[in-house]
GROMACS .gro file of C-alpha atoms in nm:
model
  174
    1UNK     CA    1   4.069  13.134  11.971
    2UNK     CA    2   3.921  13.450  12.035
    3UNK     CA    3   3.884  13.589  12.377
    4UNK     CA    4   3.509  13.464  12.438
    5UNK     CA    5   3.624  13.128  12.359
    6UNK     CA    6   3.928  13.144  12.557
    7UNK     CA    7   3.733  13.295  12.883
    8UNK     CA    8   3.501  12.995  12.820
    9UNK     CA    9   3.775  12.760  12.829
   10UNK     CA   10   3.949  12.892  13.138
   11UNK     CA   11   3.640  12.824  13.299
   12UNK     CA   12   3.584  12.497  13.175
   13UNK     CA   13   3.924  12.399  13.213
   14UNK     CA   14   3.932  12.512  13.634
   15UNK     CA   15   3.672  12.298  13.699
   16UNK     CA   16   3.909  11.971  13.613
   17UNK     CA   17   4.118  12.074  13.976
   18UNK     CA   18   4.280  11.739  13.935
   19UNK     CA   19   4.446  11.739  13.595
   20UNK     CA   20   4.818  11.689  13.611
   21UNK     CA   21   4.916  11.683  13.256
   22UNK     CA   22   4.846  11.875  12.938
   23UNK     CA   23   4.881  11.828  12.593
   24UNK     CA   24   4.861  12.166  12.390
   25UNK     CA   25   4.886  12.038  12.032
   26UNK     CA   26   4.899  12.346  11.779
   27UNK     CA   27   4.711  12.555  12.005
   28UNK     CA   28   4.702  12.972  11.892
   29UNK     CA   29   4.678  13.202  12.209
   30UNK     CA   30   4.644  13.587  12.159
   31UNK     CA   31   4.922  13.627  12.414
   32UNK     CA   32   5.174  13.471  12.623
   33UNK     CA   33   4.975  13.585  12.919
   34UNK     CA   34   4.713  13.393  12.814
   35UNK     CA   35   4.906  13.103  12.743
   36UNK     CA   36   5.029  13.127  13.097
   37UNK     CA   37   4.611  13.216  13.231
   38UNK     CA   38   4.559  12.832  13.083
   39UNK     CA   39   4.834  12.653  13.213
   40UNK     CA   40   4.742  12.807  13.559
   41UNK     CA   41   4.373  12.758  13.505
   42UNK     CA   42   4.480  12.349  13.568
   43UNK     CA   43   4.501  12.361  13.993
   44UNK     CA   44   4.765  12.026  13.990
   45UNK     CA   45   4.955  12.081  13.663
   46UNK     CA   46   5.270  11.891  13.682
   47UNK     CA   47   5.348  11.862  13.340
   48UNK     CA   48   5.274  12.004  13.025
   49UNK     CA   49   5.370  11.973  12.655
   50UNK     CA   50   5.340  12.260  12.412
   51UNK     CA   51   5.372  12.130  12.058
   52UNK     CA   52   5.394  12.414  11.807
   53UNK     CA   53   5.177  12.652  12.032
   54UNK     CA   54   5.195  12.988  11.863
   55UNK     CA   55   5.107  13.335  11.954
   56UNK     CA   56   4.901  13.608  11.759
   57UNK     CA   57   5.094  13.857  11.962
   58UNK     CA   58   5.484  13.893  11.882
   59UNK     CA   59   5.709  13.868  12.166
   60UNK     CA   60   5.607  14.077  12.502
   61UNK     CA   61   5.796  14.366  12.569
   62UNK     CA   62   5.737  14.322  13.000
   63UNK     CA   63   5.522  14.002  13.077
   64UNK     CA   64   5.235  14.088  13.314
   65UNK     CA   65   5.309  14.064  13.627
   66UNK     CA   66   4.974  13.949  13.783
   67UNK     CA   67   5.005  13.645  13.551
   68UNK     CA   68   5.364  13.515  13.656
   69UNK     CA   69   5.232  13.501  13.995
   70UNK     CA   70   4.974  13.228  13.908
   71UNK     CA   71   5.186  13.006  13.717
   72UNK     CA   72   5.199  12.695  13.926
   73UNK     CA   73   5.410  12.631  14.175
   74UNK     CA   74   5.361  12.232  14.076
   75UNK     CA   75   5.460  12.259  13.722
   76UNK     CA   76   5.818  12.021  13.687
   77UNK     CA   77   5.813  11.942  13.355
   78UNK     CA   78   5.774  12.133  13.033
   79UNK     CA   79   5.826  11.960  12.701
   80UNK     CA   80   5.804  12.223  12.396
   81UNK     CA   81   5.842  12.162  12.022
   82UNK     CA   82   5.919  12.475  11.787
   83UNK     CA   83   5.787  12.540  11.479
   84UNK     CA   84   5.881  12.728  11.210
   85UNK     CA   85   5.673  13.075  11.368
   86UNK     CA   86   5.815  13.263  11.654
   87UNK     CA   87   5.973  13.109  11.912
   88UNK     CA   88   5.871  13.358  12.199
   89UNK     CA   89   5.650  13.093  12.380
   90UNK     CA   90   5.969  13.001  12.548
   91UNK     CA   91   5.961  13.328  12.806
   92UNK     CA   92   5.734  13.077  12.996
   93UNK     CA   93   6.083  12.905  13.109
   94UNK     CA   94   6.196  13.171  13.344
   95UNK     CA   95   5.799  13.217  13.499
   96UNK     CA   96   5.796  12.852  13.587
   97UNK     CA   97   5.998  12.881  13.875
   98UNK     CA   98   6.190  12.690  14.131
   99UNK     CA   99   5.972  12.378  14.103
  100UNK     CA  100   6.094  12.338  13.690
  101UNK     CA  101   6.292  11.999  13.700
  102UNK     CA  102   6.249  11.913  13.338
  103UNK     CA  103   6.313  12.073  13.070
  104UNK     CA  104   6.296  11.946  12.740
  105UNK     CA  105   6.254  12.124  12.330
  106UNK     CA  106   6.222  11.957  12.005
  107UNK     CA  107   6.328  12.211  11.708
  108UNK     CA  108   6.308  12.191  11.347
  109UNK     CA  109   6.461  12.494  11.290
  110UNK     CA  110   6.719  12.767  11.402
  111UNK     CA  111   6.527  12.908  11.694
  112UNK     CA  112   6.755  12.802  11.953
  113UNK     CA  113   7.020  13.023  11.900
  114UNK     CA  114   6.812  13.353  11.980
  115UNK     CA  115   6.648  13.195  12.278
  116UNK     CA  116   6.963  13.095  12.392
  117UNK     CA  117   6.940  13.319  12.739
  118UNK     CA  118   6.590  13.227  12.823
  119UNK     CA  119   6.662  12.855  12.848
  120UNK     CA  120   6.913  12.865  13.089
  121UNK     CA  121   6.710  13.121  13.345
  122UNK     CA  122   6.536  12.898  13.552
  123UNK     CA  123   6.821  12.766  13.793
  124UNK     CA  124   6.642  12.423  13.964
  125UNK     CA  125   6.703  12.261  13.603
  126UNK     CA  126   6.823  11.907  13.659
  127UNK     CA  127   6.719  11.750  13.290
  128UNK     CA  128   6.750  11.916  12.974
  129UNK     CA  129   6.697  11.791  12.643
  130UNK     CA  130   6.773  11.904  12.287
  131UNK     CA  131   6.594  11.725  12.020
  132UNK     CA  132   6.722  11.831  11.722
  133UNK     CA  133   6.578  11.766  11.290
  134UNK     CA  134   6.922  11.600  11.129
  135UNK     CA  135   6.854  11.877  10.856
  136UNK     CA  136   6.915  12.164  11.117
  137UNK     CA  137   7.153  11.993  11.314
  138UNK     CA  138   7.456  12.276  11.143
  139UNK     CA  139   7.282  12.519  11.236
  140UNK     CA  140   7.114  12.464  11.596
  141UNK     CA  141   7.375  12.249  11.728
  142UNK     CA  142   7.703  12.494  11.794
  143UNK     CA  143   7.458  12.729  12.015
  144UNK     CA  144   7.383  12.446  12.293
  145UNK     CA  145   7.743  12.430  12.461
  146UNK     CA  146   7.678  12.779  12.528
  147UNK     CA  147   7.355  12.693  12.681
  148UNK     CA  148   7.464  12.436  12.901
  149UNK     CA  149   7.787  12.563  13.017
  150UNK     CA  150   7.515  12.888  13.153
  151UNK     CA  151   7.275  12.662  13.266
  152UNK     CA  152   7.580  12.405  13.463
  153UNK     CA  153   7.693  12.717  13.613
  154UNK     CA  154   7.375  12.824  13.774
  155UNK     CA  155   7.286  12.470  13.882
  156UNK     CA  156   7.402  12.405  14.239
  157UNK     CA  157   7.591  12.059  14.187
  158UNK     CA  158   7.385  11.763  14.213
  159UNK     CA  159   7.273  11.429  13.967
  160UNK     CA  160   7.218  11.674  13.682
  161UNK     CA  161   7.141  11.533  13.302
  162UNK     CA  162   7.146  11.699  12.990
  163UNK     CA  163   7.061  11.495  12.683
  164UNK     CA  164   7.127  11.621  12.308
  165UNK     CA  165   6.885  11.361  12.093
  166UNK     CA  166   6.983  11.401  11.714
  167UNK     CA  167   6.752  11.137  11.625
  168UNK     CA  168   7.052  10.912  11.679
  169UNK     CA  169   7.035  10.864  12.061
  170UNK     CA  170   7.341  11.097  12.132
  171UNK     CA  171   7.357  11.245  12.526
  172UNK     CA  172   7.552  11.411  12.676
  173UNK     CA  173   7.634  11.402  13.103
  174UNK     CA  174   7.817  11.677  13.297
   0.00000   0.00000   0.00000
């Protein structure tokens, strides 16, 4: 999308002050700024899925700061499935804030492990969910205790779930 298209889109996209939910299916943004511009472009975003939404940019060195500010205080729920590209899409985690209840990421390969510290930033967690490919599950799989035992720590005690889907309907409670 280049950035013509994209500033056409925001615009589009703000005049829609009711939608609630978004589906971004195999969407390419030029930056995670602007990935964060479009989810904040939506005035009552609750939820939103990002399924394989990549970035032309490599990961951000320092994430604008004008941007974070706009990402919506309404946004709960963020569902994300990971590719094989880079996984850096995930920084949004941390920016959602204290209104991110739900968390859950599909991965079909090893990109857990380096993100590993990003998941576990945003402390009002009370779901998580790990869906995992059977053919990574060796190598994906011994990084999430380490995740959730961060994550449990930060979370002030309350009716917390974490789920770990293998495609076999495995979860796990704290």
């Amino acid at each position: 999308m280049s950035e013509n298209d994209f500033s056409k889109t925001l615009i589009a996209l703000s005049g829609f002050t009711g939608i609630t939910h978004l589906d971004l299916h195999q969407c390419i943004f030029p930056t995670l700024n602007n990935d964060i511009q479009f989810l904040s472009s939506c005035g009552a975003l609750e939820s939103a899925r990002l399924y394989r939404v990549d970035l032309v940019e490599g990961p951000p060195e320092v994430t604008t700061e004008s941007y974070l500010a706009q990402l919506l205080a309404s946004l709960s729920s963020l569902i994300f499935t990971l590719g094989g590209g880079p996984s850096s899409i995930l920084e949004i985690v941390p920016c959602a804030g204290s209104s991110l209840k739900r968390l859950s990421v599909t991965s079909t390969i090893n990109t857990v492990s380096s993100d590993k510290d990003i998941l576990w930033r945003s402390l009002n967690l009370e779901y998580i969910a790990f869906h995992i490919v059977p053919a990574c599950r060796p190598s994906l799989v011994w990084h999430i205790p380490d995740i959730l035992r961060k994550t449990l720590v930060s979370i002030p005690p309350r009716n917390n779930r974490v789920a770990l889907d293998e495609h076999r309907g495995h979860s796990v409670r704290p």
